[in-house]
Short mmCIF file of C-alpha atoms in Angstrom, two decimals:
data_model
loop_
_atom_site.label_atom_id
_atom_site.label_comp_id
_atom_site.label_asym_id
_atom_site.label_seq_id
_atom_site.Cartn_x
_atom_site.Cartn_y
_atom_site.Cartn_z
CA UNK G 1006 -13.22 69.32 -32.61
CA UNK G 1007 -15.25 66.16 -32.02
CA UNK G 1008 -17.42 64.37 -34.37
CA UNK G 1009 -18.89 67.34 -36.04
CA UNK G 1010 -19.73 67.46 -39.81
CA UNK G 1011 -20.84 70.46 -41.95
CA UNK G 1012 -24.60 70.86 -41.39
CA UNK G 1013 -25.00 74.40 -42.75
CA UNK G 1014 -27.04 72.98 -45.28
CA UNK G 1015 -29.27 70.86 -43.50
CA UNK G 1016 -32.81 70.58 -45.02
CA UNK G 1017 -34.73 69.72 -41.61
CA UNK G 1018 -37.72 71.94 -40.99
CA UNK G 1019 -40.65 71.79 -38.44
CA UNK G 1020 -44.18 73.18 -39.02
CA UNK G 1021 -45.28 74.03 -35.53
CA UNK G 1022 -48.78 74.58 -36.64
CA UNK G 1023 -49.04 70.86 -37.35
CA UNK G 1024 -47.10 69.60 -34.30
CA UNK G 1025 -49.02 67.79 -31.74
CA UNK G 1026 -46.18 67.30 -29.38
CA UNK G 1027 -46.48 63.38 -29.53
CA UNK G 1028 -42.70 63.37 -28.98
CA UNK G 1029 -42.19 60.67 -31.86
CA UNK G 1030 -39.44 62.65 -33.26
CA UNK G 1031 -37.58 62.58 -29.92
CA UNK G 1032 -37.96 58.85 -29.83
CA UNK G 1033 -36.50 58.11 -33.19
CA UNK G 1034 -33.61 60.74 -33.39
CA UNK G 1035 -30.16 59.33 -32.73
CA UNK G 1036 -28.69 62.61 -32.23
CA UNK G 1037 -30.84 64.39 -29.82
CA UNK G 1038 -31.76 67.28 -32.25
CA UNK G 1039 -35.31 67.94 -30.71
CA UNK G 1040 -36.57 69.11 -27.26
CA UNK G 1041 -40.05 68.77 -26.09
CA UNK G 1042 -41.64 72.29 -25.48
CA UNK G 1043 -44.96 72.81 -23.64
CA UNK G 1044 -47.10 72.44 -26.80
CA UNK G 1045 -44.88 71.42 -29.46
CA UNK G 1046 -41.26 70.23 -30.04
CA UNK G 1047 -38.49 72.42 -30.96
CA UNK G 1048 -35.46 71.96 -33.14
CA UNK G 1049 -32.84 72.42 -30.63
CA UNK G 1050 -29.57 71.00 -32.35
CA UNK G 1051 -29.98 71.25 -36.00
CA UNK G 1052 -26.26 71.12 -36.13
CA UNK G 1053 -26.27 67.43 -35.13
CA UNK G 1054 -28.92 66.52 -37.71
CA UNK G 1055 -27.96 63.84 -40.19
CA UNK G 1056 -31.09 63.98 -42.26
CA UNK G 1057 -31.73 60.16 -41.92
CA UNK G 1058 -35.28 61.18 -42.31
CA UNK G 1059 -36.63 59.19 -39.10
CA UNK G 1060 -38.53 61.82 -37.66
CA UNK G 1061 -40.18 62.93 -40.84
CA UNK G 1062 -41.24 59.46 -41.85
CA UNK G 1063 -42.69 58.71 -38.21
CA UNK G 1064 -44.35 62.15 -37.53
CA UNK G 1065 -48.08 61.37 -37.69
CA UNK G 1066 -49.14 64.79 -38.66
CA UNK G 1067 -46.54 65.40 -41.11
CA UNK G 1068 -45.20 68.67 -39.48
CA UNK G 1069 -41.56 67.78 -39.97
CA UNK G 1070 -39.69 67.63 -43.22
CA UNK G 1071 -36.37 66.59 -44.29
CA UNK G 1072 -34.57 65.81 -47.66
CA UNK G 1073 -33.19 62.47 -46.53
CA UNK G 1074 -30.58 60.28 -47.91
CA UNK G 1075 -27.47 58.70 -47.20
CA UNK G 1076 -24.20 60.77 -45.99
CA UNK G 1077 -21.90 58.98 -48.21
CA UNK G 1078 -19.39 60.39 -50.46
CA UNK G 1079 -19.33 57.14 -52.50
CA UNK G 1080 -22.90 57.44 -53.30
CA UNK G 1081 -22.65 60.89 -54.95
CA UNK G 1082 -19.51 59.81 -56.89
CA UNK G 1083 -21.39 56.96 -58.02
CA UNK G 1084 -24.06 59.06 -59.29
CA UNK G 1085 -21.87 61.51 -60.47
CA UNK G 1086 -19.84 59.12 -62.75
CA UNK G 1087 -22.53 56.52 -63.72
CA UNK G 1088 -25.72 58.87 -63.52
CA UNK G 1089 -28.72 58.00 -61.88
CA UNK G 1090 -29.86 58.11 -58.26
CA UNK G 1091 -27.60 58.98 -55.31
CA UNK G 1092 -27.07 55.57 -53.97
CA UNK G 1093 -24.19 53.45 -52.26
CA UNK G 1094 -23.14 50.07 -53.03
CA UNK G 1095 -25.16 48.62 -50.13
CA UNK G 1096 -28.12 48.65 -52.17
CA UNK G 1097 -30.61 46.22 -53.41
CA UNK G 1098 -28.41 46.48 -56.51
CA UNK G 1099 -26.15 43.50 -55.13
CA UNK G 1100 -29.33 41.66 -55.13
CA UNK G 1101 -29.02 41.75 -59.11
CA UNK G 1102 -25.28 40.54 -58.97
CA UNK G 1103 -25.96 37.76 -56.58
CA UNK G 1104 -29.75 36.91 -56.59
CA UNK G 1105 -30.91 35.21 -53.81
CA UNK G 1106 -34.37 34.95 -54.84
CA UNK A 743 -27.18 29.29 -35.29
CA UNK A 744 -29.60 30.62 -37.46
CA UNK A 745 -30.24 29.24 -41.00
CA UNK A 746 -27.93 30.43 -43.71
CA UNK A 747 -29.81 32.00 -46.64
CA UNK A 748 -29.32 30.22 -49.98
CA UNK A 749 -31.27 29.96 -53.16
CA UNK A 750 -33.09 26.78 -52.54
CA UNK A 751 -34.27 27.89 -49.07
CA UNK A 752 -37.67 30.07 -48.97
CA UNK A 753 -35.50 32.99 -47.60
CA UNK A 754 -37.59 35.69 -49.55
CA UNK A 755 -40.53 33.84 -49.88
CA UNK A 756 -43.28 32.52 -47.61
CA UNK A 757 -42.71 30.79 -44.28
CA UNK A 758 -44.48 27.48 -44.52
CA UNK A 759 -42.95 25.89 -41.59
CA UNK A 760 -43.18 26.48 -37.93
CA UNK A 761 -41.01 29.25 -36.49
CA UNK A 762 -37.09 28.24 -36.40
CA UNK A 763 -35.84 27.71 -32.91
CA UNK A 764 -32.77 29.47 -31.84
CA UNK A 765 -30.98 30.39 -28.66
CA UNK A 766 -28.33 33.03 -27.72
CA UNK A 767 -25.00 31.07 -27.93
CA UNK A 768 -22.66 32.29 -30.42
CA UNK A 769 -20.65 29.23 -31.74
CA UNK A 770 -17.07 29.32 -33.21
CA UNK A 771 -18.86 29.10 -36.42
CA UNK A 772 -20.92 32.27 -35.85
CA UNK A 773 -17.62 34.01 -34.59
CA UNK A 774 -16.02 33.13 -37.96
CA UNK A 775 -18.90 34.48 -39.82
CA UNK A 776 -18.56 37.94 -37.73
CA UNK A 777 -14.86 38.05 -38.73
CA UNK A 778 -15.65 37.53 -42.36
CA UNK A 779 -17.98 40.33 -42.22
CA UNK A 780 -15.71 42.64 -40.66
CA UNK A 781 -13.12 41.78 -43.14
CA UNK A 782 -15.50 41.83 -46.20
CA UNK A 783 -15.04 38.20 -47.06
CA UNK A 784 -18.25 37.04 -48.76
CA UNK A 785 -19.94 39.70 -46.93
CA UNK A 786 -23.12 39.52 -48.75
CA UNK A 787 -23.57 35.83 -48.30
CA UNK A 788 -24.02 36.35 -44.43
CA UNK A 789 -27.47 36.38 -44.41
CA UNK A 790 -30.15 34.46 -42.36
CA UNK A 791 -33.25 33.21 -43.38
CA UNK A 792 -35.86 36.01 -42.81
CA UNK A 793 -39.10 35.00 -41.05
CA UNK A 794 -40.23 34.41 -37.56
CA UNK A 795 -37.97 32.79 -34.88
CA UNK A 796 -38.22 31.43 -31.23
CA UNK A 797 -35.71 32.53 -28.90
CA UNK A 798 -35.90 30.47 -25.95
CA UNK A 799 -39.60 29.16 -25.28
CA UNK A 800 -41.90 32.10 -26.04
CA UNK A 801 -45.68 32.03 -25.26
CA UNK A 802 -48.28 34.36 -26.72
CA UNK A 803 -47.51 37.16 -24.20
CA UNK A 804 -43.50 37.38 -25.00
CA UNK A 805 -42.20 40.35 -26.64
CA UNK A 806 -41.70 40.37 -30.43
CA UNK A 807 -38.39 41.83 -31.49
CA UNK A 808 -37.83 42.90 -35.32
CA UNK A 809 -34.54 43.23 -37.04
CA UNK A 810 -32.86 42.56 -40.32
CA UNK A 811 -31.41 39.46 -41.93
CA UNK A 812 -27.83 40.71 -41.79
CA UNK A 813 -25.74 37.86 -39.84
CA UNK A 814 -24.17 40.41 -37.40
CA UNK A 815 -27.31 42.24 -36.81
CA UNK A 816 -29.25 39.06 -35.93
CA UNK A 817 -26.52 37.38 -33.70
CA UNK A 818 -26.22 40.68 -31.76
CA UNK A 819 -29.83 40.60 -31.01
CA UNK A 820 -30.06 37.16 -29.88
CA UNK A 821 -26.83 37.13 -28.03
CA UNK A 822 -27.85 40.07 -26.08
CA UNK A 823 -30.93 38.37 -25.11
CA UNK A 824 -29.45 35.59 -23.16
CA UNK A 825 -31.97 34.02 -20.72
CA UNK A 826 -34.91 35.91 -22.25
CA UNK A 827 -37.86 34.29 -24.33
CA UNK A 828 -38.91 36.34 -27.15
CA UNK A 829 -40.08 36.15 -30.86
CA UNK A 830 -37.64 37.39 -33.38
CA UNK A 831 -39.27 38.55 -36.54
CA UNK A 832 -36.40 38.74 -39.13
CA UNK A 833 -37.13 41.07 -42.09
CA UNK A 834 -35.55 40.40 -45.57
CA UNK A 835 -32.89 43.18 -45.67
CA UNK A 836 -30.85 41.46 -48.23
CA UNK A 837 -28.03 40.70 -45.76
CA UNK A 838 -27.71 44.71 -45.10
CA UNK A 839 -27.52 45.90 -41.48
CA UNK A 840 -30.71 47.60 -39.94
CA UNK A 841 -29.80 51.39 -40.18
CA UNK A 842 -28.59 51.22 -44.07
CA UNK A 843 -31.49 48.90 -45.13
CA UNK A 844 -33.82 51.53 -43.44
CA UNK A 845 -32.07 54.20 -45.39
CA UNK A 846 -33.08 52.34 -48.42
CA UNK A 847 -36.37 51.05 -47.25
CA UNK A 848 -35.54 47.25 -47.37
CA UNK A 849 -36.08 47.49 -43.50
CA UNK A 850 -39.46 49.26 -44.33
CA UNK A 851 -42.94 49.48 -43.62
CA UNK A 852 -43.98 47.31 -46.74
CA UNK A 853 -41.78 44.46 -45.76
CA UNK A 854 -42.77 44.46 -42.12
CA UNK A 855 -46.35 44.52 -42.58
CA UNK A 856 -45.81 41.61 -45.28
CA UNK A 857 -43.70 39.66 -42.73
CA UNK A 858 -46.39 39.94 -40.06
CA UNK A 859 -49.20 38.54 -42.31
CA UNK A 860 -46.90 35.95 -43.54
CA UNK A 861 -45.96 34.49 -40.47
CA UNK A 862 -49.22 34.81 -38.84
CA UNK A 863 -48.10 36.66 -36.02
CA UNK A 864 -51.60 37.56 -34.99
CA UNK A 865 -51.94 34.02 -34.10
CA UNK A 866 -48.64 33.53 -32.34
CA UNK A 867 -49.27 36.41 -29.98
CA UNK A 868 -52.16 37.85 -27.77
CA UNK A 869 -50.67 41.31 -27.49
CA UNK A 870 -50.28 43.71 -30.29
CA UNK A 871 -46.95 45.33 -29.86
CA UNK A 872 -43.66 45.26 -31.76
CA UNK A 873 -40.25 46.31 -30.80
CA UNK A 874 -37.98 47.58 -33.38
CA UNK A 875 -34.56 48.99 -33.35
CA UNK A 876 -34.59 52.63 -33.12
CA UNK A 877 -32.22 52.79 -36.28
CA UNK A 878 -34.86 51.32 -38.17
CA UNK A 879 -37.37 54.21 -38.08
CA UNK A 880 -35.87 55.91 -41.16
CA UNK A 881 -37.81 53.01 -43.14
CA UNK A 882 -40.54 52.46 -41.21
CA UNK A 883 -43.80 54.72 -40.55
CA UNK A 884 -44.97 53.60 -37.49
CA UNK A 885 -48.73 54.86 -37.73
CA UNK A 886 -49.27 53.10 -41.05
CA UNK A 887 -48.00 49.62 -39.72
CA UNK A 888 -50.57 50.07 -36.93
CA UNK A 889 -53.45 50.89 -39.37
CA UNK A 890 -52.42 47.84 -41.74
CA UNK A 891 -51.78 45.40 -39.30
CA UNK A 892 -53.04 46.33 -35.59
CA UNK A 893 -49.66 45.99 -34.14
CA UNK A 894 -48.22 48.92 -32.46
CA UNK A 895 -44.44 49.90 -33.10
CA UNK A 896 -42.43 50.55 -30.20
CA UNK A 897 -38.84 51.75 -31.02
CA UNK A 898 -36.29 50.07 -28.79
CA UNK A 899 -32.76 51.04 -28.03
CA UNK A 900 -30.11 51.98 -30.62
CA UNK A 901 -27.69 49.45 -29.39
CA UNK A 902 -28.92 45.71 -28.87
CA UNK A 903 -26.93 45.61 -25.45
CA UNK A 904 -29.34 47.85 -24.12
CA UNK A 905 -32.37 45.41 -24.93
CA UNK A 906 -32.50 43.70 -21.46
CA UNK A 907 -32.61 46.93 -19.79
CA UNK A 908 -35.26 48.08 -22.07
CA UNK A 909 -37.26 44.99 -21.95
CA UNK A 910 -37.09 45.12 -17.95
CA UNK A 911 -38.34 48.97 -17.71
CA UNK A 912 -40.41 49.47 -20.97
CA UNK A 913 -38.71 52.84 -21.33
CA UNK A 914 -35.87 53.98 -23.10
CA UNK A 915 -33.37 56.32 -21.24
CA UNK A 916 -31.93 59.48 -22.90
CA UNK A 917 -28.53 57.69 -23.24
CA UNK A 918 -30.36 54.37 -24.84
CA UNK A 919 -31.39 56.87 -27.80
CA UNK A 920 -27.92 57.92 -28.70
CA UNK A 921 -25.57 56.56 -31.37
CA UNK A 922 -21.96 56.88 -30.83
CA UNK A 923 -18.77 56.20 -32.86
CA UNK A 924 -16.09 55.41 -30.25
CA UNK A 925 -12.66 54.47 -31.22
CA UNK A 926 -13.26 50.86 -31.46
CA UNK A 927 -16.67 51.45 -33.46
CA UNK A 928 -14.27 53.26 -36.05
CA UNK A 929 -11.40 50.78 -35.80
CA UNK A 930 -13.61 47.79 -36.83
CA UNK A 931 -14.61 49.29 -40.10
CA UNK A 932 -10.96 50.16 -41.33
CA UNK A 933 -10.58 46.69 -43.02
CA UNK A 934 -13.47 47.23 -45.33
CA UNK A 935 -12.03 50.89 -45.80
CA UNK A 936 -8.88 49.49 -47.08
CA UNK A 937 -10.47 47.03 -49.28
CA UNK A 938 -13.03 49.71 -50.64
CA UNK A 939 -9.95 51.96 -51.35
CA UNK A 940 -8.05 49.32 -53.10
CA UNK A 941 -11.03 48.75 -55.19
CA UNK A 942 -11.44 52.27 -56.39
CA UNK A 943 -10.12 53.02 -59.91
CA UNK A 944 -8.70 56.20 -58.65
CA UNK A 945 -6.09 54.54 -56.37
CA UNK A 946 -5.49 51.91 -58.98
CA UNK A 947 -4.31 54.73 -61.20
CA UNK A 948 -2.21 56.66 -58.75
CA UNK A 949 -0.23 53.48 -57.89
CA UNK A 950 1.12 53.59 -61.15
CA UNK A 951 3.49 56.51 -60.85
CA UNK A 952 4.66 55.27 -57.68
CA UNK A 953 5.59 51.97 -58.99
CA UNK A 954 7.15 53.85 -62.21
CA UNK A 955 9.31 56.06 -59.49
CA UNK A 956 10.26 52.75 -57.97
CA UNK A 957 11.37 50.86 -61.21
CA UNK A 958 13.45 53.88 -62.63
CA UNK A 959 15.22 54.25 -59.29
CA UNK A 960 17.33 51.43 -58.24
CA UNK A 961 15.61 48.12 -57.22
CA UNK A 962 17.50 48.48 -53.82
CA UNK A 963 15.43 51.37 -53.03
CA UNK A 964 12.31 50.06 -54.13
CA UNK A 965 10.91 48.89 -50.69
CA UNK A 966 11.05 52.97 -49.71
CA UNK A 967 8.50 53.35 -52.43
CA UNK A 968 6.35 50.39 -51.53
CA UNK A 969 6.18 51.63 -47.78
CA UNK A 970 5.82 55.26 -49.21
CA UNK A 971 2.58 54.08 -51.12
CA UNK A 972 1.23 51.45 -48.36
CA UNK A 973 1.94 54.23 -45.81
CA UNK A 974 -0.19 56.86 -47.82
CA UNK A 975 -2.89 54.39 -48.19
CA UNK A 976 -3.12 53.17 -44.51
CA UNK A 977 -2.90 57.04 -43.48
CA UNK A 978 -6.18 57.46 -45.32
CA UNK A 979 -8.02 54.49 -44.42
CA UNK A 980 -6.72 53.83 -40.87
CA UNK A 981 -5.01 56.75 -39.26
CA UNK A 982 -7.59 59.15 -40.36
CA UNK A 983 -10.45 57.29 -38.76
CA UNK A 984 -8.57 56.87 -35.65
CA UNK A 985 -7.78 60.49 -35.44
CA UNK A 986 -11.25 61.51 -36.44
CA UNK A 987 -12.40 63.47 -33.59
CA UNK A 988 -9.16 65.36 -33.28
CA UNK A 989 -9.26 67.64 -36.51
CA UNK A 990 -10.26 71.25 -35.93
CA UNK A 991 -12.06 71.42 -39.14
CA UNK A 992 -15.25 69.39 -40.48
CA UNK A 993 -14.00 68.62 -43.99
CA UNK A 994 -12.95 64.96 -44.27
CA UNK A 995 -11.18 65.34 -47.52
CA UNK A 996 -9.28 68.39 -46.30
CA UNK A 997 -7.99 66.05 -43.17
CA UNK A 998 -6.75 63.53 -45.80
CA UNK A 999 -4.88 66.02 -47.89
CA UNK A 1000 -3.05 67.52 -44.81
CA UNK A 1001 -2.30 63.86 -43.51
CA UNK A 1002 -1.11 62.64 -47.04
CA UNK A 1003 1.29 65.30 -47.51
CA UNK A 1004 2.47 65.25 -44.02
CA UNK A 1005 3.21 61.69 -44.26
CA UNK A 1006 5.54 61.99 -47.07
CA UNK A 1007 7.21 64.89 -45.73
CA UNK A 1008 7.88 62.87 -42.48
CA UNK A 1009 9.12 60.05 -44.54
CA UNK A 1010 11.39 62.15 -46.53
CA UNK A 1011 13.10 63.14 -43.63
CA UNK A 1012 13.91 59.72 -42.60
CA UNK A 1013 14.79 58.26 -46.17
CA UNK A 1014 16.82 59.28 -49.03
CA UNK A 1015 13.81 61.06 -50.94
CA UNK A 1016 15.19 63.85 -53.06
CA UNK A 1017 13.24 67.39 -52.80
CA UNK A 1018 11.81 66.68 -56.37
CA UNK A 1019 10.45 63.47 -55.30
CA UNK A 1020 9.14 64.83 -51.83
CA UNK A 1021 7.29 67.59 -53.77
CA UNK A 1022 5.58 65.57 -56.31
CA UNK A 1023 4.89 62.80 -53.92
CA UNK A 1024 3.17 65.23 -51.48
CA UNK A 1025 0.74 66.34 -54.14
CA UNK A 1026 0.05 62.97 -55.10
CA UNK A 1027 -0.50 61.51 -51.62
CA UNK A 1028 -2.57 64.50 -50.85
CA UNK A 1029 -5.02 63.55 -53.61
CA UNK A 1030 -4.99 60.03 -52.88
CA UNK A 1031 -5.35 60.44 -49.06
CA UNK A 1032 -8.12 63.07 -49.43
CA UNK A 1033 -10.14 60.89 -51.73
CA UNK A 1034 -9.87 57.95 -49.24
CA UNK A 1035 -10.86 60.02 -46.05
CA UNK A 1036 -13.75 61.60 -48.05
CA UNK A 1037 -15.02 58.32 -48.69
CA UNK A 1038 -15.26 57.59 -44.98
CA UNK A 1039 -18.29 59.70 -44.83
CA UNK A 1040 -20.05 56.74 -45.74
CA UNK A 1041 -19.12 54.85 -42.67
CA UNK A 1042 -19.58 57.30 -40.07
CA UNK A 1043 -22.76 57.86 -37.76
CA UNK A 1044 -22.77 61.75 -38.15
CA UNK A 1045 -22.57 62.99 -41.45
CA UNK A 1046 -25.56 64.26 -43.52
CA UNK A 1047 -26.08 64.31 -47.17
CA UNK A 1048 -26.32 67.77 -47.39
CA UNK A 1049 -22.80 68.35 -45.96
CA UNK A 1050 -21.46 65.63 -48.44
CA UNK A 1051 -22.97 67.26 -51.28
CA UNK A 1052 -21.67 70.55 -50.47
CA UNK A 1053 -18.15 69.04 -49.56
CA UNK A 1054 -18.02 67.10 -52.91
CA UNK A 1055 -18.31 70.25 -55.04
CA UNK A 1056 -15.03 71.57 -53.50
CA UNK A 1057 -13.34 68.11 -53.06
CA UNK A 1058 -13.44 66.72 -56.16
CA UNK A 1059 -11.89 69.44 -58.03
CA UNK A 1060 -9.37 69.97 -55.48
CA UNK A 1061 -8.28 66.30 -55.24
CA UNK A 1062 -8.09 66.21 -59.25
CA UNK A 1063 -6.02 69.26 -59.32
CA UNK A 1064 -3.56 67.99 -56.55
CA UNK A 1065 -3.13 64.66 -58.00
CA UNK A 1066 -2.79 66.28 -61.51
CA UNK A 1067 -0.05 68.78 -60.18
CA UNK A 1068 1.76 65.91 -58.37
CA UNK A 1069 1.87 63.73 -61.69
CA UNK A 1070 3.13 66.53 -63.84
CA UNK A 1071 5.81 67.66 -61.45
CA UNK A 1072 6.80 63.94 -61.28
CA UNK A 1073 6.98 63.49 -65.03
CA UNK A 1074 9.02 67.08 -65.28
CA UNK A 1075 11.40 66.07 -62.99
CA UNK A 1076 11.96 62.79 -64.33
CA UNK A 1077 12.19 64.00 -67.97
CA UNK A 1078 14.56 66.73 -66.76
CA UNK A 1079 16.70 64.19 -64.88
CA UNK A 1080 17.10 61.96 -68.00
CA UNK A 1081 17.71 64.76 -70.67
CA UNK A 1082 19.79 67.31 -68.49
#
């Protein structure tokens, strides 16, 4: 029940050795996955992670890693049938169809 | 309000003129644009010119807020800043909202740094602080922006409605960091879901047997088949998003399979459907509905790519099997009906 999805394969990893407890990940995570412990952060709610990549991108010491992407079936179906990268229609591809510049 | 982007404009190039002046008023014209965005009418034309904007009368100490050039995003920001004076730096996200654009990197470090330099932001403000939407974070390396431009990135709230409180206190509450997916937030997405579903080849193919069955039956009863198909379609695109938090399992396609076949069985009780029709339609509707609901993963705020990748491996074979069984049963009953 509730707004939950299958997160058993979530790729989020934290290297505690590298963490400097700057809290940047807490700042950018929209699902409150992290909590701040004394000397480093902790992945508290991995089951809420959507792999958006915000934390890893903004981690100044690269302590966080995640294989980020869009959680969108259409993107995977597109790539399955057309080949190429996993990407939904809301990409700059539209730019080619209707060039703006 | 806000300049609409066209090819003649300098929308993607350099901003030569002074910052555009804007206010917080949402006009009837703006509102029409918002409706168009929600209904998917010329959705990719709803762009504003990227560059630097003056909201109210900002001076060199006024805050700088960054957003994307999708009309809905841009208007949401200025609307919520009524009574404030601020600089608005609009990035070229190709008319896509901030979160999706950040995922694609168009709301990104490179674009942000480029815009800062192009608009000569250093000369406009004396401070060196930028307020970015929190959902822009997947595209921005905050420390790299500081290194390149000297501007420090501060991530504001998820929702623009929290901007006044954030500007007043300078801090984000725990609540301001969280993304939701309320009933209303789900409902406003359904017109696009309906459109998207209609466009898919799959639903185009699955409608054929429905029409065929309708034709070989009497024309008198044709409307029942129409309701049957439309109902299956709306179950997947509208009823499912509404019911989303109520399912006891996490698989989107499974929910669609159950809803689709349930719908046919409910309708068969109140109409003249034979058991043969009910059986074959149940399978077909399960396949179609499961496909539609699986597609809703792209619209949610809580699905992860690894989960979708996992679900797709089971969902696609299951959906193809179900639809095929439905079709084969239909053909079988049809042939038997004619020749027996």
